Coordinates of C-alpha atoms and ligand atoms in Angstrom, one line a residue:
S1 CA 23.1 7.3 -7.9
L2 CA 21.7 4.2 -6.3
S3 CA 19.1 4.1 -9.1
D4 CA 21.7 3.9 -11.7
R5 CA 23.8 1.3 -9.9
L6 CA 20.8 -0.9 -9.3
T7 CA 19.6 -0.5 -12.9
A8 CA 23.0 -1.7 -13.9
T9 CA 22.8 -4.6 -11.5
F10 CA 19.3 -5.5 -12.9
K11 CA 20.7 -5.6 -16.4
N12 CA 23.1 -8.3 -15.4
L13 CA 20.4 -10.2 -13.6
R14 CA 17.8 -9.9 -16.3
G15 CA 16.5 -13.1 -17.6
K16 CA 17.3 -15.2 -14.6
G17 CA 14.3 -16.8 -13.1
R18 CA 15.2 -17.4 -9.5
L19 CA 16.9 -15.6 -6.6
S20 CA 20.3 -17.0 -6.0
E21 CA 22.4 -16.1 -3.0
A22 CA 24.8 -14.2 -5.3
D23 CA 21.9 -12.2 -6.8
V24 CA 20.6 -11.3 -3.4
D25 CA 24.1 -10.5 -2.2
A26 CA 24.8 -8.2 -5.1
T27 CA 21.6 -6.2 -4.6
V28 CA 21.8 -6.1 -0.8
R29 CA 25.3 -4.7 -1.1
E30 CA 23.9 -1.8 -3.1
I31 CA 21.1 -1.3 -0.7
R32 CA 23.5 -1.3 2.2
R33 CA 25.5 1.4 0.5
A34 CA 22.3 3.4 -0.1
L35 CA 21.2 3.1 3.5
L36 CA 24.6 4.3 4.8
E37 CA 24.5 7.2 2.3
A38 CA 21.1 8.1 3.7
D39 CA 22.8 8.2 7.1
V40 CA 21.1 5.2 8.6
A41 CA 23.1 4.2 11.6
V42 CA 25.6 1.3 11.0
P43 CA 24.1 -1.2 13.4
V44 CA 20.7 -0.5 12.1
V45 CA 21.9 -1.1 8.5
R46 CA 23.5 -4.3 9.5
E47 CA 20.4 -5.7 11.2
F48 CA 18.1 -4.5 8.4
T49 CA 20.1 -6.0 5.5
A50 CA 20.3 -9.3 7.4
T51 CA 16.5 -9.4 7.6
I52 CA 16.3 -8.5 3.9
K53 CA 18.7 -11.2 2.8
E54 CA 16.8 -13.8 4.8
R55 CA 13.5 -12.8 3.4
A56 CA 14.8 -12.5 -0.2
L57 CA 16.3 -15.9 -0.1
G58 CA 13.2 -17.4 1.3
S59 CA 10.9 -15.6 -1.1
E60 CA 8.9 -17.0 -3.9
V61 CA 10.1 -16.4 -7.4
S62 CA 8.2 -13.6 -9.0
E63 CA 7.1 -13.9 -12.7
A64 CA 6.9 -10.2 -13.1
L65 CA 10.2 -9.1 -11.7
N66 CA 13.8 -10.0 -12.2
P67 CA 15.7 -11.0 -9.1
G68 CA 17.2 -7.6 -8.5
Q69 CA 13.9 -5.9 -8.7
Q70 CA 12.4 -8.5 -6.4
V71 CA 15.0 -7.7 -3.8
V72 CA 14.3 -4.0 -4.1
K73 CA 10.6 -4.6 -3.7
I74 CA 11.3 -6.6 -0.5
V75 CA 13.5 -3.8 0.8
N76 CA 10.9 -1.2 0.1
E77 CA 8.2 -3.3 1.8
E78 CA 10.4 -3.9 4.8
L79 CA 11.3 -0.3 5.0
K80 CA 7.7 0.7 5.0
N81 CA 7.0 -1.9 7.7
V82 CA 9.8 -0.8 9.9
L83 CA 8.9 2.9 9.5
G84 CA 5.4 2.0 10.6
G85 CA 2.4 0.9 8.7
E86 CA -0.5 2.8 10.1
T87 CA -0.4 6.5 11.0
R88 CA -0.5 6.8 14.8
R89 CA -2.9 9.5 15.9
I90 CA -2.4 11.8 18.8
N91 CA -3.6 10.4 22.1
L92 CA -6.2 12.7 23.5
A93 CA -6.9 12.9 27.2
K94 CA -10.2 11.3 28.3
S95 CA -10.9 14.2 30.6
G96 CA -9.3 17.6 31.1
P97 CA -6.8 19.1 28.6
T98 CA -4.6 16.8 26.5
V99 CA -0.9 17.6 27.4
I100 CA 1.7 17.3 24.6
M101 CA 5.3 17.8 25.7
L102 CA 8.0 18.4 23.2
A103 CA 11.6 17.2 23.8
G104 CA 14.8 17.2 21.8
L105 CA 18.1 18.8 21.2
Q106 CA 18.4 22.5 20.8
G107 CA 17.7 23.5 17.2
A108 CA 15.8 20.3 16.5
G109 CA 12.7 22.4 15.7
K110 CA 10.6 22.1 18.9
T111 CA 9.5 25.7 19.1
T112 CA 8.7 25.8 15.4
L113 CA 6.8 22.6 15.8
A114 CA 4.7 24.0 18.7
G115 CA 3.3 26.6 16.3
K116 CA 2.6 24.0 13.6
L117 CA 1.0 21.6 15.9
G118 CA -1.1 24.4 17.4
K119 CA -2.3 25.5 14.0
W120 CA -3.0 22.0 12.9
L121 CA -5.0 21.2 16.0
T122 CA -6.9 24.5 15.7
D123 CA -7.8 23.6 12.2
Q124 CA -9.3 20.4 13.6
G125 CA -11.5 22.3 15.9
H126 CA -9.3 22.1 19.0
K127 CA -8.4 25.0 21.3
P128 CA -4.7 24.7 22.0
V129 CA -2.4 26.8 24.1
L130 CA 1.4 26.8 23.9
V131 CA 3.4 26.8 27.1
A132 CA 6.8 28.3 27.3
S133 CA 8.9 26.0 29.5
D134 CA 12.1 26.8 27.7
L135 CA 13.7 29.3 30.0
Q136 CA 17.2 28.4 29.2
R137 CA 17.9 30.8 26.4
P138 CA 17.1 34.5 26.8
N139 CA 15.0 34.7 23.7
A140 CA 13.2 31.4 23.9
V141 CA 10.0 32.8 25.4
T142 CA 9.8 35.6 22.9
Q143 CA 10.4 33.2 20.1
L144 CA 7.5 31.0 21.2
Q145 CA 5.3 34.1 21.5
V146 CA 6.2 35.1 17.9
V147 CA 5.5 31.5 16.7
G148 CA 2.2 31.5 18.6
Q149 CA 1.2 34.8 17.0
R150 CA 1.9 33.5 13.5
A151 CA 0.0 30.3 14.2
G152 CA -2.9 32.2 15.8
V153 CA -2.4 30.2 19.0
P154 CA -2.2 31.8 22.5
V155 CA 0.9 31.4 24.5
F156 CA 1.2 30.9 28.3
A157 CA 4.5 32.3 29.5
P158 CA 6.0 33.6 32.7
E159 CA 6.0 37.3 32.8
P160 CA 8.5 38.4 35.4
G161 CA 7.3 41.4 37.3
A162 CA 3.8 41.3 35.9
T163 CA 0.9 40.5 38.2
S164 CA -0.3 37.1 37.6
E165 CA -3.1 35.0 38.8
F166 CA -0.5 32.3 39.4
D167 CA 2.6 32.3 41.5
D168 CA 5.5 33.9 39.8
P169 CA 7.3 30.8 38.4
T170 CA 10.6 32.7 38.7
G171 CA 12.3 31.0 35.9
D172 CA 11.3 27.5 36.9
P173 CA 10.3 25.6 33.7
V174 CA 8.7 22.8 35.7
A175 CA 6.4 25.3 37.5
V176 CA 5.6 27.1 34.2
A177 CA 4.6 23.8 32.7
R178 CA 2.4 23.0 35.7
D179 CA 0.9 26.4 35.8
G180 CA 0.3 26.2 32.0
V181 CA -1.9 23.1 32.5
T182 CA -3.8 24.8 35.3
H183 CA -4.3 27.8 33.1
A184 CA -5.6 25.6 30.3
R185 CA -8.0 23.9 32.6
A186 CA -9.3 27.2 33.9
K187 CA -9.6 28.8 30.4
L188 CA -11.0 25.6 28.8
Y189 CA -8.1 25.1 26.4
D190 CA -8.3 21.4 25.4
V191 CA -4.7 20.9 24.3
V192 CA -1.6 22.1 26.1
I193 CA 1.6 22.0 24.0
V194 CA 4.7 22.3 26.3
D195 CA 7.8 23.7 24.6
T196 CA 11.0 22.7 26.5
A197 CA 14.6 23.6 26.4
G198 CA 17.3 21.6 24.6
R199 CA 21.1 21.6 24.7
L200 CA 23.4 21.2 21.8
G201 CA 24.4 17.9 23.2
I202 CA 22.8 15.5 25.6
D203 CA 23.5 16.2 29.2
E204 CA 22.1 14.9 32.4
A205 CA 20.9 18.3 33.7
L206 CA 18.8 18.8 30.6
M207 CA 17.4 15.3 30.8
R208 CA 16.5 15.7 34.4
Q209 CA 14.7 18.9 33.7
A210 CA 12.7 17.2 30.9
R211 CA 11.9 14.3 33.2
D212 CA 10.8 16.7 35.9
I213 CA 8.5 18.5 33.5
R214 CA 7.1 15.2 32.3
N215 CA 6.5 14.1 35.9
A216 CA 4.9 17.4 36.8
V217 CA 2.3 17.5 34.0
N218 CA 1.9 13.8 33.2
P219 CA 1.7 14.3 29.4
D220 CA -0.6 12.3 27.1
E221 CA 2.2 12.5 24.5
V222 CA 5.9 13.2 24.7
L223 CA 7.0 14.0 21.2
F224 CA 10.7 13.6 20.5
V225 CA 11.7 16.1 17.8
I226 CA 14.7 15.2 15.7
D227 CA 16.4 17.0 12.9
A228 CA 16.4 14.7 9.8
M229 CA 19.8 16.1 8.9
V230 CA 21.5 14.5 11.8
G231 CA 23.3 11.5 10.6
Q232 CA 24.8 8.7 12.6
D233 CA 24.1 10.6 15.8
A234 CA 20.4 9.9 15.5
V235 CA 20.7 6.6 17.3
N236 CA 22.5 7.9 20.3
T237 CA 20.3 11.0 20.7
A238 CA 17.1 8.9 20.3
K239 CA 18.3 6.3 22.8
A240 CA 19.3 9.0 25.3
F241 CA 15.9 10.7 25.1
D242 CA 14.1 7.4 25.1
D243 CA 15.9 6.4 28.3
G244 CA 15.6 9.9 29.7
V245 CA 12.0 10.9 29.1
D246 CA 10.5 7.8 27.5
F247 CA 8.9 9.6 24.6
T248 CA 5.7 8.3 23.0
G249 CA 6.2 9.5 19.4
V250 CA 8.7 11.0 17.0
V251 CA 8.6 14.1 14.9
L252 CA 11.1 14.3 12.1
S253 CA 11.9 17.9 11.2
K254 CA 13.7 19.6 8.4
L255 CA 12.6 17.1 5.8
D256 CA 12.5 19.9 3.3
G257 CA 16.2 19.9 3.1
D258 CA 18.2 17.3 1.3
A259 CA 18.4 14.9 4.2
R260 CA 17.7 11.4 3.0
G261 CA 15.9 10.7 6.2
G262 CA 18.0 7.8 7.5
A263 CA 17.4 9.1 11.0
A264 CA 13.8 8.0 10.7
L265 CA 14.9 4.4 10.2
S266 CA 17.5 4.6 12.9
V267 CA 15.2 6.1 15.5
R268 CA 12.3 3.8 14.7
S269 CA 14.6 0.7 14.8
V270 CA 16.3 1.6 18.0
T271 CA 13.3 2.8 20.0
G272 CA 10.4 1.1 18.3
K273 CA 8.4 4.4 18.8
P274 CA 6.2 5.5 16.0
I275 CA 7.1 8.4 13.8
M276 CA 4.0 10.6 13.9
F277 CA 4.7 13.8 12.0
A278 CA 7.1 15.3 9.5
S279 CA 8.2 19.0 9.6
T280 CA 9.0 20.3 6.1
G281 CA 9.9 23.9 6.4
E282 CA 10.0 27.0 8.6
G283 CA 6.4 28.0 7.8
V284 CA 3.6 27.2 10.1
R285 CA 1.9 25.0 7.5
D286 CA 5.0 23.0 6.6
F287 CA 3.9 20.1 8.6
E288 CA 2.3 16.8 7.8
Q289 CA 1.5 13.4 9.2
F290 CA 4.3 11.0 8.5
H291 CA 4.0 8.8 5.4
P292 CA 6.1 5.6 5.7
D293 CA 5.9 4.9 2.0
R294 CA 7.3 8.3 1.0
M295 CA 10.0 8.0 3.5
A296 CA 10.9 4.5 2.3
S297 CA 11.5 5.7 -1.3
R298 CA 13.3 8.8 0.0
I299 CA 15.7 6.7 2.1
L300 CA 16.4 4.4 -0.9
D301 CA 16.4 7.3 -3.2
M302 CA 15.0 5.1 -5.9
G303 CA 11.8 6.7 -7.0
D304 CA 12.5 5.6 -10.6
V305 CA 13.5 2.1 -9.7
L306 CA 10.3 1.7 -7.6
T307 CA 8.3 3.1 -10.5
L308 CA 9.9 0.6 -12.8
I309 CA 9.1 -2.3 -10.5
E310 CA 5.5 -1.1 -10.2
Q311 CA 5.2 -0.9 -14.0
A312 CA 6.8 -4.3 -14.4
E313 CA 4.2 -5.8 -12.1
K314 CA 1.3 -3.9 -13.6
Q315 CA 2.5 -4.9 -17.1
W316 CA 2.7 -8.5 -16.0
D317 CA -0.8 -8.3 -14.5
K318 CA -2.1 -6.8 -17.7
T319 CA -0.5 -9.5 -19.8
E320 CA -2.0 -12.1 -17.5
A321 CA -5.4 -10.4 -17.6
E322 CA -5.3 -10.3 -21.4
R323 CA -4.4 -14.0 -21.5
M324 CA -7.3 -14.8 -19.3
A325 CA -9.6 -12.6 -21.2
K326 CA -8.6 -14.2 -24.5
K327 CA -9.2 -17.6 -23.1
F328 CA -12.6 -16.6 -21.9
T329 CA -13.4 -15.0 -25.2
D330 CA -12.3 -18.2 -27.0
Q331 CA -14.9 -20.1 -25.1
E332 CA -17.6 -17.5 -25.8
D333 CA -16.6 -17.5 -29.5
F334 CA -18.1 -20.9 -29.9
T335 CA -21.1 -20.0 -32.0
F336 CA -23.9 -21.7 -33.8
E337 CA -21.8 -21.4 -37.0
D338 CA -19.2 -23.5 -35.3
F339 CA -21.9 -25.8 -34.0
L340 CA -23.2 -26.3 -37.5
A341 CA -19.7 -26.9 -38.8
Q342 CA -19.1 -29.5 -36.2
M343 CA -22.4 -31.2 -37.1
Q344 CA -21.4 -31.4 -40.7
Q345 CA -17.9 -32.6 -39.8
L346 CA -19.5 -35.3 -37.7
R347 CA -21.8 -36.3 -40.5
K348 CA -18.7 -36.7 -42.8
M349 CA -17.0 -38.8 -40.2
G350 CA -19.8 -41.4 -40.1
S351 CA -22.2 -42.5 -37.5
M352 CA -23.3 -39.6 -35.4
K353 CA -24.4 -41.9 -32.5
K354 CA -21.1 -43.6 -32.5
M355 CA -19.2 -40.3 -32.5
L356 CA -21.3 -38.7 -29.8
S357 CA -21.2 -41.8 -27.6
M358 CA -17.4 -41.4 -27.4
M359 CA -17.7 -37.9 -26.1
P360 CA -17.6 -37.3 -22.4
G361 CA -21.0 -36.6 -20.9
A362 CA -22.7 -38.4 -23.7
A363 CA -23.6 -41.3 -21.4
G364 CA -26.1 -39.2 -19.7
M365 CA -27.7 -38.4 -23.1
R366 CA -27.8 -41.9 -24.3
E367 CA -31.6 -41.9 -24.6
Q368 CA -31.6 -38.8 -26.6
L369 CA -28.8 -40.2 -28.7
E370 CA -30.9 -43.2 -29.6
N371 CA -33.3 -40.8 -31.4
F372 CA -30.6 -38.7 -32.8
D373 CA -30.1 -39.7 -36.4
E374 CA -28.7 -38.1 -39.5
R375 CA -32.0 -36.5 -40.3
E376 CA -31.6 -34.6 -37.1
I377 CA -28.6 -32.8 -38.6
D378 CA -30.8 -31.6 -41.4
R379 CA -33.2 -30.2 -38.9
V380 CA -30.4 -28.6 -36.9
E381 CA -29.1 -27.0 -40.1
A382 CA -32.6 -25.7 -41.0
I383 CA -33.0 -24.2 -37.5
V384 CA -29.6 -22.6 -37.6
R385 CA -30.2 -21.2 -41.0
S386 CA -33.3 -19.6 -39.7
M387 CA -31.3 -17.6 -37.2
T388 CA -30.0 -14.2 -38.1
P389 CA -26.2 -13.9 -38.4
H390 CA -26.2 -12.0 -35.1
E391 CA -28.1 -14.7 -33.3
R392 CA -25.7 -17.3 -34.6
V393 CA -22.7 -15.6 -33.1
A394 CA -24.5 -14.3 -29.9
P395 CA -26.9 -17.2 -29.0
K396 CA -27.5 -15.5 -25.6
I397 CA -29.9 -13.1 -27.3
I398 CA -32.2 -15.9 -28.5
N399 CA -35.2 -15.3 -26.3
G400 CA -38.7 -16.8 -26.4
S401 CA -40.0 -14.6 -29.2
R402 CA -36.9 -15.2 -31.3
R403 CA -37.3 -19.0 -30.7
A404 CA -40.9 -18.8 -31.9
R405 CA -39.7 -16.9 -35.1
I406 CA -36.9 -19.4 -35.7
A407 CA -39.3 -22.4 -35.2
R408 CA -41.7 -20.9 -37.8
G409 CA -38.9 -20.2 -40.2
S410 CA -37.5 -23.7 -40.1
G411 CA -40.7 -25.5 -39.9
V412 CA -40.1 -27.2 -36.5
S413 CA -41.7 -26.8 -33.1
V414 CA -40.6 -24.4 -30.5
S415 CA -39.6 -27.3 -28.3
E416 CA -37.3 -28.6 -31.0
V417 CA -35.6 -25.2 -31.0
N418 CA -35.4 -25.4 -27.3
Q419 CA -33.8 -28.8 -27.4
L420 CA -31.3 -27.5 -29.9
M421 CA -30.5 -24.6 -27.7
E422 CA -29.8 -27.0 -24.9
R423 CA -27.6 -29.2 -27.0
F424 CA -25.7 -26.2 -28.1
A425 CA -25.2 -25.1 -24.5
Q426 CA -23.8 -28.6 -23.8
A427 CA -21.4 -28.4 -26.8
Q428 CA -20.3 -24.9 -25.6
K429 CA -19.5 -26.4 -22.2
M430 CA -17.5 -29.1 -23.9
M431 CA -15.5 -26.6 -25.9
K432 CA -14.8 -24.8 -22.7
R433 CA -13.3 -28.0 -21.3
L434 CA -11.2 -28.3 -24.5
A435 CA -10.1 -24.7 -24.2
Q436 CA -8.9 -25.4 -20.7
G437 CA -6.8 -28.2 -22.0
K438 CA -8.8 -31.0 -20.4
G439 CA -9.2 -32.7 -23.7
V440 CA -11.8 -35.2 -24.9
P441 CA -10.5 -38.8 -24.4
G442 CA -11.2 -41.2 -27.2
M443 CA -11.5 -38.5 -29.9
P444 CA -8.8 -39.0 -32.5
G445 CA -7.7 -35.6 -33.5
G446 CA -10.0 -34.0 -31.1
I447 CA -13.1 -32.0 -32.1
P448 CA -12.7 -30.4 -35.5
Ligands
LIG501 P1 14.3 24.2 18.9 O1 15.6 24.7 19.5 O2 14.2 22.7 19.0 O3 13.1 24.9 19.5 O4 14.3 24.6 17.4 P2 13.6 25.8 16.6 O5 12.1 25.5 16.5 O6 14.0 27.0 17.3 O7 14.2 25.6 15.2 C1 15.6 25.8 15.0 C2 15.8 26.4 13.5 O8 15.3 25.4 12.6 C3 14.9 27.6 13.3 O9 15.7 28.5 12.5 C4 13.7 27.1 12.5 O10 13.2 28.1 11.7 C5 14.3 25.9 11.8 N1 13.4 24.9 11.5 C6 12.6 24.3 12.4 N2 11.9 23.3 11.7 C7 12.2 23.3 10.4 C8 11.9 22.6 9.2 O11 11.1 21.7 9.2 N3 12.5 23.0 8.1 C9 13.4 23.9 8.0 N4 14.0 24.2 6.9 N5 13.8 24.6 9.1 C10 13.2 24.4 10.3
LIG502 MG1 13.0 26.1 21.1

């Protein structure tokens, strides 16, 4: 499978940091094969892979993914793009009934879709009616009536011989369509779904009839239904219907089979029309709005590879997050215990003033420094010793009442405790700078 082949390709590429033309070529070759196996039309494949190659070569090097995975990620994104980002909703008429006309080859799934669409719209609070404008096959009208019954949606059909409030359409699909809309308006149906005839192959008579129906009822949507199982033919069929009836949206049917759905990419690329729905079975509920992402991974048949890529990116994100978290924690870990140790270290190293004056930011504290002698360290030590072990490691909790207690315990004033808290905060800031690798110039060996 493509997954296996790509996984093998990735193995060879693993460890390389940047996308070379050879890497991209190797991956794109596999992708091309996958697209062709999914029955995407040859010219569409050619154009698509050229886009991919261009984008892959121009892309930034990912730290999370190896080159092969990166190309696949790009392919997946582009596929989703081409297949359409946002779901396109049905255009509803501003006044009067919304008219939806179905077009497509015979057997594409139009009549079945009429029922599904009717049910779906009913569930959304609409009041649809199906119109039987396929008078080509003897059983077509009956089939739509059965479909309508199953879906719980009424059907407007010509009834030869029966008395009708309308002129007998006498087998004219255009008249039936027109009458169907009139009927809907009279009976306050708000959506009219016009089922039409299809041929096994494209022919001009069929296309003219579809065009005539379209012109007669001026639909808000013309949905082109295409069987996902059709392979390379998708392009020609889609083009013919696009030229012939100028459809507004695409419905991909029979996606429940093992079709890889290449038709979706072909139709979308050639016509630029949005794929709106997917039909996934013979039942009236086997119908859903089209999901470009699902279709993308279906076409590539690489669920596992895409999952791997997702995991690799997540893992990388996690590692990065942990690294950042640790860095942050390191800064927070600077406690009064450390502060005390630093003070003692400084005392050992000689003149406190001299040492402090070498530290960045010390210039602003020069006045304070003048009064900062070695006896100060004794007081600092006394104050810190009066803190509980918890307060030493979590200075944030040292509030007013704690400061008063610490001051009493160490025999200093509360303001001296406050000053120490302030100096501590400054030292903590400095440690943050050090942790960020900014360093402290002029400190041989750095801060202990
Ligand atoms: P039409 O000629 O375009 O009206 O196509 P139909 O609606 O009559 O469908 C042709 C055949 O395909 C029928 O046997 C349907 O039951 C079947 N069919 C339609 N849509 C689907 C689908 O999404 N999945 C499957 N498996 N069969 C479908
Ligand atoms: Mg039909």
